[in-house]
CSV table of C-alpha atoms in Angstrom, one decimal:
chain,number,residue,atom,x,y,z
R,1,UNK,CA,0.0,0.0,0.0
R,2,UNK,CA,1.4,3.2,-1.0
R,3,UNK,CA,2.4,6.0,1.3
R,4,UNK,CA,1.5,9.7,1.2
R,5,UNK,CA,4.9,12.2,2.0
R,6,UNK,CA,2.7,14.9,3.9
R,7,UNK,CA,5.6,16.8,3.5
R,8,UNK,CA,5.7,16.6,-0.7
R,9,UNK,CA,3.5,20.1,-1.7
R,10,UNK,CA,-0.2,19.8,-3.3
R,11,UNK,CA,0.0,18.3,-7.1
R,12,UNK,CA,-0.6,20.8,-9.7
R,13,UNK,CA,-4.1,21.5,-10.7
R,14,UNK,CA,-4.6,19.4,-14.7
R,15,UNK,CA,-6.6,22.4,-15.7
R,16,UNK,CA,-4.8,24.4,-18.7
R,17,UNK,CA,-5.8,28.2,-17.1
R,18,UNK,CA,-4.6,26.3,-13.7
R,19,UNK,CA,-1.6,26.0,-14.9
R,20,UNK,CA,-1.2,29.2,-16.5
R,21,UNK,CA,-1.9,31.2,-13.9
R,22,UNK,CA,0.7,29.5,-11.3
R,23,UNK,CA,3.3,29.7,-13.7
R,24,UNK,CA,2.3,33.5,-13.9
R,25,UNK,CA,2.3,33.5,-10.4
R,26,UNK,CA,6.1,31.5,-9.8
R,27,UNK,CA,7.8,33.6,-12.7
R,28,UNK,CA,11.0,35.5,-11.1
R,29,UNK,CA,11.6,39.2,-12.7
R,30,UNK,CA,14.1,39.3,-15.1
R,31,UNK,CA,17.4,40.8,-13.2
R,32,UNK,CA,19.0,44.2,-14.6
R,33,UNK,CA,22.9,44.5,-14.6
R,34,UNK,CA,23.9,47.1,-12.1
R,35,UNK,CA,25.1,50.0,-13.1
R,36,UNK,CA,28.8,50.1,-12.5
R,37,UNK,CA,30.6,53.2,-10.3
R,38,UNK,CA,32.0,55.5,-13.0
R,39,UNK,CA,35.7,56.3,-12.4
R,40,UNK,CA,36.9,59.6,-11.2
R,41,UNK,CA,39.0,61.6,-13.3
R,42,UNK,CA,42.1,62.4,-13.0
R,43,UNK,CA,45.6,60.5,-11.9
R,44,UNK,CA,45.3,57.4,-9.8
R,45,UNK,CA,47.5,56.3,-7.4
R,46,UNK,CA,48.9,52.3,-7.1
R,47,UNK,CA,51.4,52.4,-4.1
R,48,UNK,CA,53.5,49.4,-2.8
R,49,UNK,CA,55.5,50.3,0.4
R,50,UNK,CA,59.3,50.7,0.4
R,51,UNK,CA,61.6,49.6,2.6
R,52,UNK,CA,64.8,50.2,1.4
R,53,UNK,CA,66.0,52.6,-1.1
R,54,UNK,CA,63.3,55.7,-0.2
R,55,UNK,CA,64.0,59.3,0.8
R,56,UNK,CA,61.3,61.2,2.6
R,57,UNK,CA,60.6,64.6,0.8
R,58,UNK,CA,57.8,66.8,2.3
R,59,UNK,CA,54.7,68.0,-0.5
R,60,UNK,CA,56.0,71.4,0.4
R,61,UNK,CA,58.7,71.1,-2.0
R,62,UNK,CA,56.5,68.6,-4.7
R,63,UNK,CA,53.7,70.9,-5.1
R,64,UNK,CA,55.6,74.4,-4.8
R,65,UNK,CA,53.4,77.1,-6.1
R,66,UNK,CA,56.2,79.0,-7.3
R,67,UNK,CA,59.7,76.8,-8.2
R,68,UNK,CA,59.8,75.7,-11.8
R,69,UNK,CA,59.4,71.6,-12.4
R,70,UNK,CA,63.6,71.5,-12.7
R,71,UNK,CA,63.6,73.2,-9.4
R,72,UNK,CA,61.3,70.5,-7.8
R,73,UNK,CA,62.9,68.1,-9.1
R,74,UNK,CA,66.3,68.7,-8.6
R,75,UNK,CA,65.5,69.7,-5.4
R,76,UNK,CA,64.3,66.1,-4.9
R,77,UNK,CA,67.6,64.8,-5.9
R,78,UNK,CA,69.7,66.7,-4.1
R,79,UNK,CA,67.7,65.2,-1.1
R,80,UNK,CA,67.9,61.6,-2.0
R,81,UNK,CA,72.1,61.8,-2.9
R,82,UNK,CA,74.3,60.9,0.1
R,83,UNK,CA,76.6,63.4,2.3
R,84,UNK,CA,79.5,64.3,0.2
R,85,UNK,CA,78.3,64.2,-3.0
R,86,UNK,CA,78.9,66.7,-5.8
R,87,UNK,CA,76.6,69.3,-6.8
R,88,UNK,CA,77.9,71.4,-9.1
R,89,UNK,CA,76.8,73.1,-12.3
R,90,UNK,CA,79.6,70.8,-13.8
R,91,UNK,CA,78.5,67.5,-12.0
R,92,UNK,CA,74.8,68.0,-12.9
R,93,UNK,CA,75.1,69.0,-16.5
R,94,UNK,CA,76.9,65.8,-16.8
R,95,UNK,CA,74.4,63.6,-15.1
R,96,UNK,CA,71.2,65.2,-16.9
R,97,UNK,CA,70.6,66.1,-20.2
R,98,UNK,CA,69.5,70.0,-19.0
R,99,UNK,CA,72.1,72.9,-19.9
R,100,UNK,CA,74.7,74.1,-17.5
R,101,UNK,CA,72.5,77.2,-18.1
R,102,UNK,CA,69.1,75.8,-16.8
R,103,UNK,CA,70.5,74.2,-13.6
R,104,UNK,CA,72.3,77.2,-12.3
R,105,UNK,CA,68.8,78.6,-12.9
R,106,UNK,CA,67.1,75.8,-10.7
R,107,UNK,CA,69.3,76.6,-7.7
R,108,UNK,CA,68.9,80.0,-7.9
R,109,UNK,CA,65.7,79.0,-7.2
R,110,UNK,CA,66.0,76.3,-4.6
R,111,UNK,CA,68.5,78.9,-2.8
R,112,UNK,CA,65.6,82.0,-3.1
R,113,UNK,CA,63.1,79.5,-1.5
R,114,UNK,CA,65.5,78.5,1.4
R,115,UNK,CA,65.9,74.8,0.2
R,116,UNK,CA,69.3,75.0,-0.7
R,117,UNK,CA,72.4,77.1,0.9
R,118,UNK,CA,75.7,77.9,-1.0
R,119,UNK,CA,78.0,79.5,1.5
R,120,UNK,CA,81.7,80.6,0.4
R,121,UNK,CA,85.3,79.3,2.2
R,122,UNK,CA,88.3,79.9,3.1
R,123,UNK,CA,90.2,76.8,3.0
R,124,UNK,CA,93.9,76.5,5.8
R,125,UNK,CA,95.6,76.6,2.4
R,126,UNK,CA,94.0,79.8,1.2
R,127,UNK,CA,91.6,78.7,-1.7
R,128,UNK,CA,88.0,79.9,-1.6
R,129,UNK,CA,85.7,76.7,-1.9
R,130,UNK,CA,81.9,77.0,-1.6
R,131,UNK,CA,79.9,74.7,0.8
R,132,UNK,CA,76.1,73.3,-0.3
R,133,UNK,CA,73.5,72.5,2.2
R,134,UNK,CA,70.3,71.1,1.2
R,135,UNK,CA,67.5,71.7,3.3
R,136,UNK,CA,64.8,69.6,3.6
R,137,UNK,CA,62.7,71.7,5.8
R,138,UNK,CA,63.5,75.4,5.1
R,139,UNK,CA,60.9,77.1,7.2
R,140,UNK,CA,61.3,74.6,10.4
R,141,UNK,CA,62.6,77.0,13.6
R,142,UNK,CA,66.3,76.1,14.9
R,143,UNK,CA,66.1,74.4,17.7
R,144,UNK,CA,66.0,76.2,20.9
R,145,UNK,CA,69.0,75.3,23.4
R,146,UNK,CA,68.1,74.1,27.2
R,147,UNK,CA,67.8,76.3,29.5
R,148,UNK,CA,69.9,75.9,32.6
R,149,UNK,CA,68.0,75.0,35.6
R,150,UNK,CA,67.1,77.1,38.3
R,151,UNK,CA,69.1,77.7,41.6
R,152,UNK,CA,67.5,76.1,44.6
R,153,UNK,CA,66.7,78.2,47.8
R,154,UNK,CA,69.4,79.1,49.8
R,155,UNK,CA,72.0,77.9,47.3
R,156,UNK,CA,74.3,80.5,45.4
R,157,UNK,CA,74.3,81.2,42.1
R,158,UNK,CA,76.6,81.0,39.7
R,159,UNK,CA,78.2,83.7,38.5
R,160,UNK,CA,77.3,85.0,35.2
R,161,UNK,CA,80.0,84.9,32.4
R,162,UNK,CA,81.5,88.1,31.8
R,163,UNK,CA,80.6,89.3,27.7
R,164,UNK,CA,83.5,88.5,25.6
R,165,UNK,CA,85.4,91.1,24.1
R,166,UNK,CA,85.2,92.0,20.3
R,167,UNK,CA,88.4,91.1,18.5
R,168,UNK,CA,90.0,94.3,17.5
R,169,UNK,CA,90.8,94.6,13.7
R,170,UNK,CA,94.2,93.5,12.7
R,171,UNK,CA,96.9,96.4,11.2
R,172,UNK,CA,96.6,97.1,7.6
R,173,UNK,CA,99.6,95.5,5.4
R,174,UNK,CA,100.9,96.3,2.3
R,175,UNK,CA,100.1,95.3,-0.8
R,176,UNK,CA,101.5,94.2,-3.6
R,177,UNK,CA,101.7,96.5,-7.1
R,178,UNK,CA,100.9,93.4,-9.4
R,179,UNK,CA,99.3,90.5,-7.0
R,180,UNK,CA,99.7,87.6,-9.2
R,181,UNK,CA,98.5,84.3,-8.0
R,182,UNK,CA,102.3,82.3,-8.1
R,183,UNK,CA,103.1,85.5,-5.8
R,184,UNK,CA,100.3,85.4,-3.9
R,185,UNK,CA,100.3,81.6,-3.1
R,186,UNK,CA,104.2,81.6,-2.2
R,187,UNK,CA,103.6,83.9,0.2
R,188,UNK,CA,100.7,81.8,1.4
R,189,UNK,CA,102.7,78.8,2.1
R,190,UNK,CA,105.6,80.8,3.9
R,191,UNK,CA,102.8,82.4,6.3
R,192,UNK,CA,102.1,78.7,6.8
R,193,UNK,CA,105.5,77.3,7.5
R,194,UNK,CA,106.2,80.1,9.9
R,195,UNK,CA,104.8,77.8,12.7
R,196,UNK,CA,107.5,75.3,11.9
R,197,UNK,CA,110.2,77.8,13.1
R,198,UNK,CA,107.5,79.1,16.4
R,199,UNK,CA,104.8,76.9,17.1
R,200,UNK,CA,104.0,80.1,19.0
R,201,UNK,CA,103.0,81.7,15.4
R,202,UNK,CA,100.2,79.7,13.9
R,203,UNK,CA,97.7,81.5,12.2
R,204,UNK,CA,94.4,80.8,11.7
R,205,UNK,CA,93.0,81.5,7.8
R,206,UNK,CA,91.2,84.7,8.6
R,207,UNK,CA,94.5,85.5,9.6
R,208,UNK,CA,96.6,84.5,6.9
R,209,UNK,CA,94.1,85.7,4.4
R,210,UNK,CA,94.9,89.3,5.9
R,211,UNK,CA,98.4,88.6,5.8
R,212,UNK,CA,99.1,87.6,3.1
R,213,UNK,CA,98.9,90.4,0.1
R,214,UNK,CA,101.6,92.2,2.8
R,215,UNK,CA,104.0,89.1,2.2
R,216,UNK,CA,103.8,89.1,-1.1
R,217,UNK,CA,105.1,92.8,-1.5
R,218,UNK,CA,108.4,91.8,0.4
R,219,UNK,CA,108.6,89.0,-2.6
R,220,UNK,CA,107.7,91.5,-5.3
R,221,UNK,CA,110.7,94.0,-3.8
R,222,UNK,CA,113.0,90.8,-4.6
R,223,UNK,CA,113.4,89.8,-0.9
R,224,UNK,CA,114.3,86.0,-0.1
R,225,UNK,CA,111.8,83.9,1.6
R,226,UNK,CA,114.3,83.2,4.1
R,227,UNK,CA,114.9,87.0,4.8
R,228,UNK,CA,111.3,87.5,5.0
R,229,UNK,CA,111.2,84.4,7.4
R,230,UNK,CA,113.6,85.9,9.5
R,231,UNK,CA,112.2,89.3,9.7
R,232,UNK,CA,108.9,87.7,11.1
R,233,UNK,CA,110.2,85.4,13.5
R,234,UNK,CA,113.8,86.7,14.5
R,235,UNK,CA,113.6,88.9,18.5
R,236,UNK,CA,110.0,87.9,20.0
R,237,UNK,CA,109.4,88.5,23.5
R,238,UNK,CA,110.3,85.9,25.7
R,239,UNK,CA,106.8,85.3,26.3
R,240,UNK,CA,105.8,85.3,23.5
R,241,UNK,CA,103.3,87.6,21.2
R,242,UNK,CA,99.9,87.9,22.6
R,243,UNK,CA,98.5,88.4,19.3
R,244,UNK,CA,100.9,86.9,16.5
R,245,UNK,CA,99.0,88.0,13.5
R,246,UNK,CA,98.5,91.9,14.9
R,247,UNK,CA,102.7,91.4,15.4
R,248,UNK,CA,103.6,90.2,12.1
R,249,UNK,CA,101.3,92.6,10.4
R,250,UNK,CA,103.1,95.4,11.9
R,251,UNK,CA,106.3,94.0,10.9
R,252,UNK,CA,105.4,93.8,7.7
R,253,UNK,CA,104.3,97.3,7.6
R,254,UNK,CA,107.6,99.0,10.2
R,255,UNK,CA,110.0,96.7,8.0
R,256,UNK,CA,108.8,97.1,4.6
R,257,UNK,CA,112.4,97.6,2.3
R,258,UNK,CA,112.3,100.4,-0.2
R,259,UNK,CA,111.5,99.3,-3.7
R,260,UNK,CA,114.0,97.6,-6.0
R,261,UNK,CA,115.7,100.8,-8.4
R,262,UNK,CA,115.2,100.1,-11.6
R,263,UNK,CA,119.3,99.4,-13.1
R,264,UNK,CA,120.1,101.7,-15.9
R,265,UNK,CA,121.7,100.4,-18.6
R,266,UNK,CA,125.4,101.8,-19.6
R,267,UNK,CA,125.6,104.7,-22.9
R,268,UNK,CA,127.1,103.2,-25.8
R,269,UNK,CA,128.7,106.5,-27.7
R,270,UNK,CA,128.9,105.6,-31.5
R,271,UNK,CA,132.2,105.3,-33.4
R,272,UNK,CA,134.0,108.6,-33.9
R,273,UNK,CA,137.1,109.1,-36.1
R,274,UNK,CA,140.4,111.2,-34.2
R,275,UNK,CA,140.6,114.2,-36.0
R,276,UNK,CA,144.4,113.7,-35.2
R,277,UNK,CA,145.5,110.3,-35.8
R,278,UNK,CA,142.4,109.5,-37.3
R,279,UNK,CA,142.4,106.8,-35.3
R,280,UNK,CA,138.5,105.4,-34.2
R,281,UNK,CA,137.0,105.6,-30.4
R,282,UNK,CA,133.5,106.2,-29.1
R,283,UNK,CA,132.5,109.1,-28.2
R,284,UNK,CA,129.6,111.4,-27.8
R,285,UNK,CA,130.7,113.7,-30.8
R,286,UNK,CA,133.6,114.0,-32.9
R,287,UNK,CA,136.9,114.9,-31.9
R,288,UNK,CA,140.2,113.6,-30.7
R,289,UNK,CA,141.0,110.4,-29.1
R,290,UNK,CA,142.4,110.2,-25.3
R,291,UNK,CA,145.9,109.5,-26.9
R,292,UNK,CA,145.7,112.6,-28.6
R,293,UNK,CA,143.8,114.7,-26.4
R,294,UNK,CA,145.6,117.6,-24.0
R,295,UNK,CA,146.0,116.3,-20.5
Protein backbone atom coordinates (compact mmCIF):
# COMPACT_ATOMS: atom_id res chain seq x y z
CA UNK A 1 0.00 0.00 0.00
CA UNK A 2 1.41 3.16 -1.04
CA UNK A 3 2.41 5.99 1.35
CA UNK A 4 1.54 9.69 1.22
CA UNK A 5 4.86 12.24 1.99
CA UNK A 6 2.66 14.95 3.94
CA UNK A 7 5.63 16.83 3.45
CA UNK A 8 5.66 16.63 -0.70
CA UNK A 9 3.52 20.13 -1.71
CA UNK A 10 -0.18 19.82 -3.35
CA UNK A 11 0.00 18.28 -7.13
CA UNK A 12 -0.58 20.81 -9.72
CA UNK A 13 -4.10 21.55 -10.75
CA UNK A 14 -4.65 19.43 -14.68
CA UNK A 15 -6.63 22.38 -15.71
CA UNK A 16 -4.82 24.45 -18.71
CA UNK A 17 -5.83 28.24 -17.11
CA UNK A 18 -4.58 26.31 -13.73
CA UNK A 19 -1.59 25.99 -14.93
CA UNK A 20 -1.24 29.22 -16.54
CA UNK A 21 -1.85 31.19 -13.86
CA UNK A 22 0.65 29.51 -11.26
CA UNK A 23 3.26 29.69 -13.73
CA UNK A 24 2.32 33.52 -13.87
CA UNK A 25 2.30 33.51 -10.41
CA UNK A 26 6.08 31.49 -9.76
CA UNK A 27 7.76 33.64 -12.70
CA UNK A 28 11.02 35.55 -11.15
CA UNK A 29 11.55 39.22 -12.69
CA UNK A 30 14.15 39.31 -15.11
CA UNK A 31 17.41 40.78 -13.16
CA UNK A 32 19.03 44.16 -14.60
CA UNK A 33 22.91 44.50 -14.61
CA UNK A 34 23.87 47.15 -12.06
CA UNK A 35 25.11 50.01 -13.14
CA UNK A 36 28.85 50.15 -12.53
CA UNK A 37 30.56 53.17 -10.35
CA UNK A 38 32.04 55.54 -12.97
CA UNK A 39 35.71 56.33 -12.40
CA UNK A 40 36.88 59.59 -11.25
CA UNK A 41 39.05 61.56 -13.28
CA UNK A 42 42.10 62.43 -13.02
CA UNK A 43 45.64 60.54 -11.86
CA UNK A 44 45.30 57.39 -9.84
CA UNK A 45 47.47 56.25 -7.44
CA UNK A 46 48.91 52.26 -7.09
CA UNK A 47 51.38 52.42 -4.08
CA UNK A 48 53.52 49.39 -2.81
CA UNK A 49 55.47 50.26 0.36
CA UNK A 50 59.28 50.68 0.39
CA UNK A 51 61.61 49.63 2.63
CA UNK A 52 64.78 50.22 1.37
CA UNK A 53 65.98 52.62 -1.09
CA UNK A 54 63.31 55.69 -0.22
CA UNK A 55 64.04 59.28 0.80
CA UNK A 56 61.34 61.20 2.61
CA UNK A 57 60.59 64.63 0.75
CA UNK A 58 57.84 66.80 2.26
CA UNK A 59 54.72 68.00 -0.51
CA UNK A 60 55.95 71.41 0.35
CA UNK A 61 58.66 71.07 -1.96
CA UNK A 62 56.54 68.55 -4.74
CA UNK A 63 53.69 70.85 -5.07
CA UNK A 64 55.59 74.39 -4.80
CA UNK A 65 53.44 77.07 -6.06
CA UNK A 66 56.19 79.01 -7.28
CA UNK A 67 59.68 76.79 -8.16
CA UNK A 68 59.82 75.66 -11.79
CA UNK A 69 59.40 71.59 -12.42
CA UNK A 70 63.60 71.53 -12.73
CA UNK A 71 63.58 73.18 -9.41
CA UNK A 72 61.34 70.52 -7.76
CA UNK A 73 62.88 68.06 -9.10
CA UNK A 74 66.33 68.74 -8.63
CA UNK A 75 65.47 69.71 -5.39
CA UNK A 76 64.26 66.15 -4.86
CA UNK A 77 67.60 64.77 -5.92
CA UNK A 78 69.73 66.74 -4.10
CA UNK A 79 67.74 65.21 -1.05
CA UNK A 80 67.91 61.59 -1.97
CA UNK A 81 72.06 61.75 -2.88
CA UNK A 82 74.29 60.91 0.14
CA UNK A 83 76.62 63.37 2.33
CA UNK A 84 79.47 64.33 0.19
CA UNK A 85 78.31 64.17 -2.96
CA UNK A 86 78.89 66.71 -5.82
CA UNK A 87 76.58 69.29 -6.82
CA UNK A 88 77.94 71.36 -9.12
CA UNK A 89 76.82 73.11 -12.33
CA UNK A 90 79.55 70.78 -13.78
CA UNK A 91 78.54 67.49 -12.03
CA UNK A 92 74.79 67.99 -12.85
CA UNK A 93 75.12 68.97 -16.47
CA UNK A 94 76.94 65.76 -16.84
CA UNK A 95 74.36 63.63 -15.10
CA UNK A 96 71.18 65.19 -16.86
CA UNK A 97 70.58 66.09 -20.25
CA UNK A 98 69.46 69.98 -19.03
CA UNK A 99 72.13 72.87 -19.92
CA UNK A 100 74.74 74.10 -17.49
CA UNK A 101 72.53 77.19 -18.14
CA UNK A 102 69.14 75.78 -16.83
CA UNK A 103 70.52 74.17 -13.58
CA UNK A 104 72.35 77.21 -12.31
CA UNK A 105 68.80 78.57 -12.87
CA UNK A 106 67.11 75.80 -10.67
CA UNK A 107 69.28 76.60 -7.67
CA UNK A 108 68.92 80.03 -7.87
CA UNK A 109 65.72 79.05 -7.20
CA UNK A 110 65.97 76.27 -4.59
CA UNK A 111 68.54 78.85 -2.77
CA UNK A 112 65.60 81.95 -3.14
CA UNK A 113 63.14 79.55 -1.49
CA UNK A 114 65.51 78.46 1.40
CA UNK A 115 65.92 74.82 0.20
CA UNK A 116 69.35 75.04 -0.69
CA UNK A 117 72.42 77.09 0.86
CA UNK A 118 75.71 77.91 -1.00
CA UNK A 119 78.01 79.46 1.54
CA UNK A 120 81.75 80.62 0.38
CA UNK A 121 85.28 79.33 2.23
CA UNK A 122 88.30 79.94 3.07
CA UNK A 123 90.17 76.76 2.98
CA UNK A 124 93.94 76.50 5.75
CA UNK A 125 95.61 76.64 2.42
CA UNK A 126 93.98 79.84 1.17
CA UNK A 127 91.60 78.66 -1.69
CA UNK A 128 88.02 79.87 -1.56
CA UNK A 129 85.73 76.65 -1.89
CA UNK A 130 81.86 77.03 -1.63
CA UNK A 131 79.94 74.68 0.78
CA UNK A 132 76.15 73.31 -0.32
CA UNK A 133 73.54 72.54 2.19
CA UNK A 134 70.27 71.13 1.16
CA UNK A 135 67.54 71.68 3.31
CA UNK A 136 64.78 69.56 3.62
CA UNK A 137 62.69 71.67 5.85
CA UNK A 138 63.55 75.38 5.07
CA UNK A 139 60.93 77.14 7.18
CA UNK A 140 61.27 74.59 10.41
CA UNK A 141 62.63 77.01 13.60
CA UNK A 142 66.30 76.13 14.89
CA UNK A 143 66.13 74.43 17.74
CA UNK A 144 66.04 76.22 20.86
CA UNK A 145 69.02 75.26 23.43
CA UNK A 146 68.13 74.06 27.21
CA UNK A 147 67.78 76.26 29.55
CA UNK A 148 69.88 75.89 32.63
CA UNK A 149 68.04 74.96 35.63
CA UNK A 150 67.14 77.12 38.25
CA UNK A 151 69.06 77.67 41.56
CA UNK A 152 67.50 76.07 44.56
CA UNK A 153 66.67 78.23 47.78
CA UNK A 154 69.44 79.12 49.78
CA UNK A 155 71.96 77.86 47.33
CA UNK A 156 74.35 80.49 45.40
CA UNK A 157 74.30 81.19 42.14
CA UNK A 158 76.63 81.00 39.71
CA UNK A 159 78.24 83.70 38.51
CA UNK A 160 77.29 85.01 35.15
CA UNK A 161 79.99 84.89 32.36
CA UNK A 162 81.45 88.12 31.83
CA UNK A 163 80.64 89.27 27.69
CA UNK A 164 83.47 88.45 25.56
CA UNK A 165 85.40 91.15 24.07
CA UNK A 166 85.15 91.95 20.31
CA UNK A 167 88.44 91.10 18.52
CA UNK A 168 89.95 94.26 17.52
CA UNK A 169 90.81 94.57 13.68
CA UNK A 170 94.23 93.52 12.69
CA UNK A 171 96.87 96.45 11.24
CA UNK A 172 96.57 97.15 7.61
CA UNK A 173 99.56 95.53 5.40
CA UNK A 174 100.89 96.35 2.26
CA UNK A 175 100.07 95.29 -0.85
CA UNK A 176 101.49 94.23 -3.61
CA UNK A 177 101.70 96.49 -7.06
CA UNK A 178 100.87 93.42 -9.45
CA UNK A 179 99.31 90.53 -7.03
CA UNK A 180 99.74 87.57 -9.17
CA UNK A 181 98.51 84.30 -7.99
CA UNK A 182 102.26 82.30 -8.13
CA UNK A 183 103.12 85.50 -5.76
CA UNK A 184 100.26 85.41 -3.86
CA UNK A 185 100.32 81.59 -3.06
CA UNK A 186 104.18 81.59 -2.18
CA UNK A 187 103.65 83.94 0.19
CA UNK A 188 100.74 81.75 1.41
CA UNK A 189 102.71 78.82 2.13
CA UNK A 190 105.62 80.80 3.92
CA UNK A 191 102.77 82.38 6.27
CA UNK A 192 102.12 78.66 6.83
CA UNK A 193 105.51 77.32 7.52
CA UNK A 194 106.20 80.07 9.94
CA UNK A 195 104.78 77.76 12.73
CA UNK A 196 107.50 75.28 11.92
CA UNK A 197 110.20 77.81 13.06
CA UNK A 198 107.53 79.08 16.39
CA UNK A 199 104.83 76.90 17.14
CA UNK A 200 104.01 80.09 18.99
CA UNK A 201 102.95 81.72 15.39
CA UNK A 202 100.24 79.70 13.95
CA UNK A 203 97.71 81.49 12.24
CA UNK A 204 94.36 80.77 11.67
CA UNK A 205 92.96 81.47 7.76
CA UNK A 206 91.23 84.74 8.64
CA UNK A 207 94.47 85.51 9.55
CA UNK A 208 96.61 84.49 6.92
CA UNK A 209 94.10 85.68 4.44
CA UNK A 210 94.86 89.31 5.92
CA UNK A 211 98.40 88.59 5.85
CA UNK A 212 99.11 87.60 3.07
CA UNK A 213 98.94 90.39 0.14
CA UNK A 214 101.55 92.19 2.80
CA UNK A 215 104.01 89.09 2.17
CA UNK A 216 103.84 89.06 -1.10
CA UNK A 217 105.05 92.81 -1.45
CA UNK A 218 108.45 91.83 0.36
CA UNK A 219 108.56 89.05 -2.56
CA UNK A 220 107.66 91.52 -5.26
CA UNK A 221 110.68 93.95 -3.81
CA UNK A 222 112.99 90.79 -4.58
CA UNK A 223 113.43 89.76 -0.87
CA UNK A 224 114.28 86.01 -0.14
CA UNK A 225 111.84 83.87 1.59
CA UNK A 226 114.27 83.21 4.09
CA UNK A 227 114.90 87.04 4.83
CA UNK A 228 111.29 87.50 4.95
CA UNK A 229 111.22 84.35 7.44
CA UNK A 230 113.56 85.87 9.51
CA UNK A 231 112.21 89.29 9.72
CA UNK A 232 108.94 87.69 11.07
CA UNK A 233 110.18 85.35 13.49
CA UNK A 234 113.76 86.69 14.47
CA UNK A 235 113.64 88.92 18.46
CA UNK A 236 110.03 87.91 19.97
CA UNK A 237 109.38 88.47 23.47
CA UNK A 238 110.31 85.91 25.68
CA UNK A 239 106.80 85.27 26.34
CA UNK A 240 105.76 85.29 23.54
CA UNK A 241 103.27 87.56 21.22
CA UNK A 242 99.93 87.86 22.59
CA UNK A 243 98.50 88.44 19.26
CA UNK A 244 100.94 86.90 16.52
CA UNK A 245 99.00 88.05 13.55
CA UNK A 246 98.46 91.91 14.90
CA UNK A 247 102.68 91.38 15.39
CA UNK A 248 103.58 90.17 12.15
CA UNK A 249 101.32 92.62 10.41
CA UNK A 250 103.14 95.38 11.93
CA UNK A 251 106.27 93.99 10.88
CA UNK A 252 105.42 93.76 7.66
CA UNK A 253 104.30 97.28 7.62
CA UNK A 254 107.57 99.00 10.16
CA UNK A 255 110.03 96.70 8.01
CA UNK A 256 108.78 97.08 4.63
CA UNK A 257 112.40 97.62 2.33
CA UNK A 258 112.35 100.39 -0.23
CA UNK A 259 111.50 99.32 -3.68
CA UNK A 260 114.01 97.62 -6.04
CA UNK A 261 115.66 100.76 -8.42
CA UNK A 262 115.22 100.09 -11.64
CA UNK A 263 119.32 99.35 -13.09
CA UNK A 264 120.11 101.67 -15.89
CA UNK A 265 121.72 100.36 -18.59
CA UNK A 266 125.41 101.80 -19.63
CA UNK A 267 125.61 104.69 -22.85
CA UNK A 268 127.06 103.23 -25.82
CA UNK A 269 128.72 106.55 -27.75
CA UNK A 270 128.88 105.57 -31.52
CA UNK A 271 132.25 105.28 -33.45
CA UNK A 272 133.97 108.57 -33.92
CA UNK A 273 137.12 109.07 -36.12
CA UNK A 274 140.41 111.23 -34.23
CA UNK A 275 140.61 114.24 -35.98
CA UNK A 276 144.40 113.73 -35.16
CA UNK A 277 145.49 110.32 -35.85
CA UNK A 278 142.44 109.49 -37.27
CA UNK A 279 142.41 106.77 -35.34
CA UNK A 280 138.48 105.39 -34.15
CA UNK A 281 136.96 105.59 -30.37
CA UNK A 282 133.51 106.25 -29.09
CA UNK A 283 132.52 109.10 -28.21
CA UNK A 284 129.56 111.38 -27.80
CA UNK A 285 130.66 113.74 -30.84
CA UNK A 286 133.64 114.01 -32.94
CA UNK A 287 136.94 114.94 -31.88
CA UNK A 288 140.17 113.57 -30.74
CA UNK A 289 140.96 110.36 -29.09
CA UNK A 290 142.38 110.17 -25.30
CA UNK A 291 145.95 109.51 -26.85
CA UNK A 292 145.72 112.60 -28.56
CA UNK A 293 143.78 114.73 -26.40
CA UNK A 294 145.59 117.59 -23.96
CA UNK A 295 146.03 116.27 -20.48
Amino acid sequence: MDTQNPSAPPRAQSAVGGSQSHARATRRPHSRPRPTAARPSGIAHENTRHTTRFTVIGNHLTQHQELSLLAIGLGCHMQSLPAGARVDIKTLAARFPEGATRIAAALRELESHGYLRRDRERTPAGRIVTRTTSCNQPQAAPAQPPQPPKPKLNEPSAPHPQPREKARPLPAVPHPAYPASALLQQATDLLAGLRHEDPRLLLSARDTAHLTPGVAAWLERDVAPDAVRHALTHDLPPEGPRRPAALLAHRLTALLPPPVAASVPPVRHPLQNCDTCDRAFRGPAPGRCRGCRPD
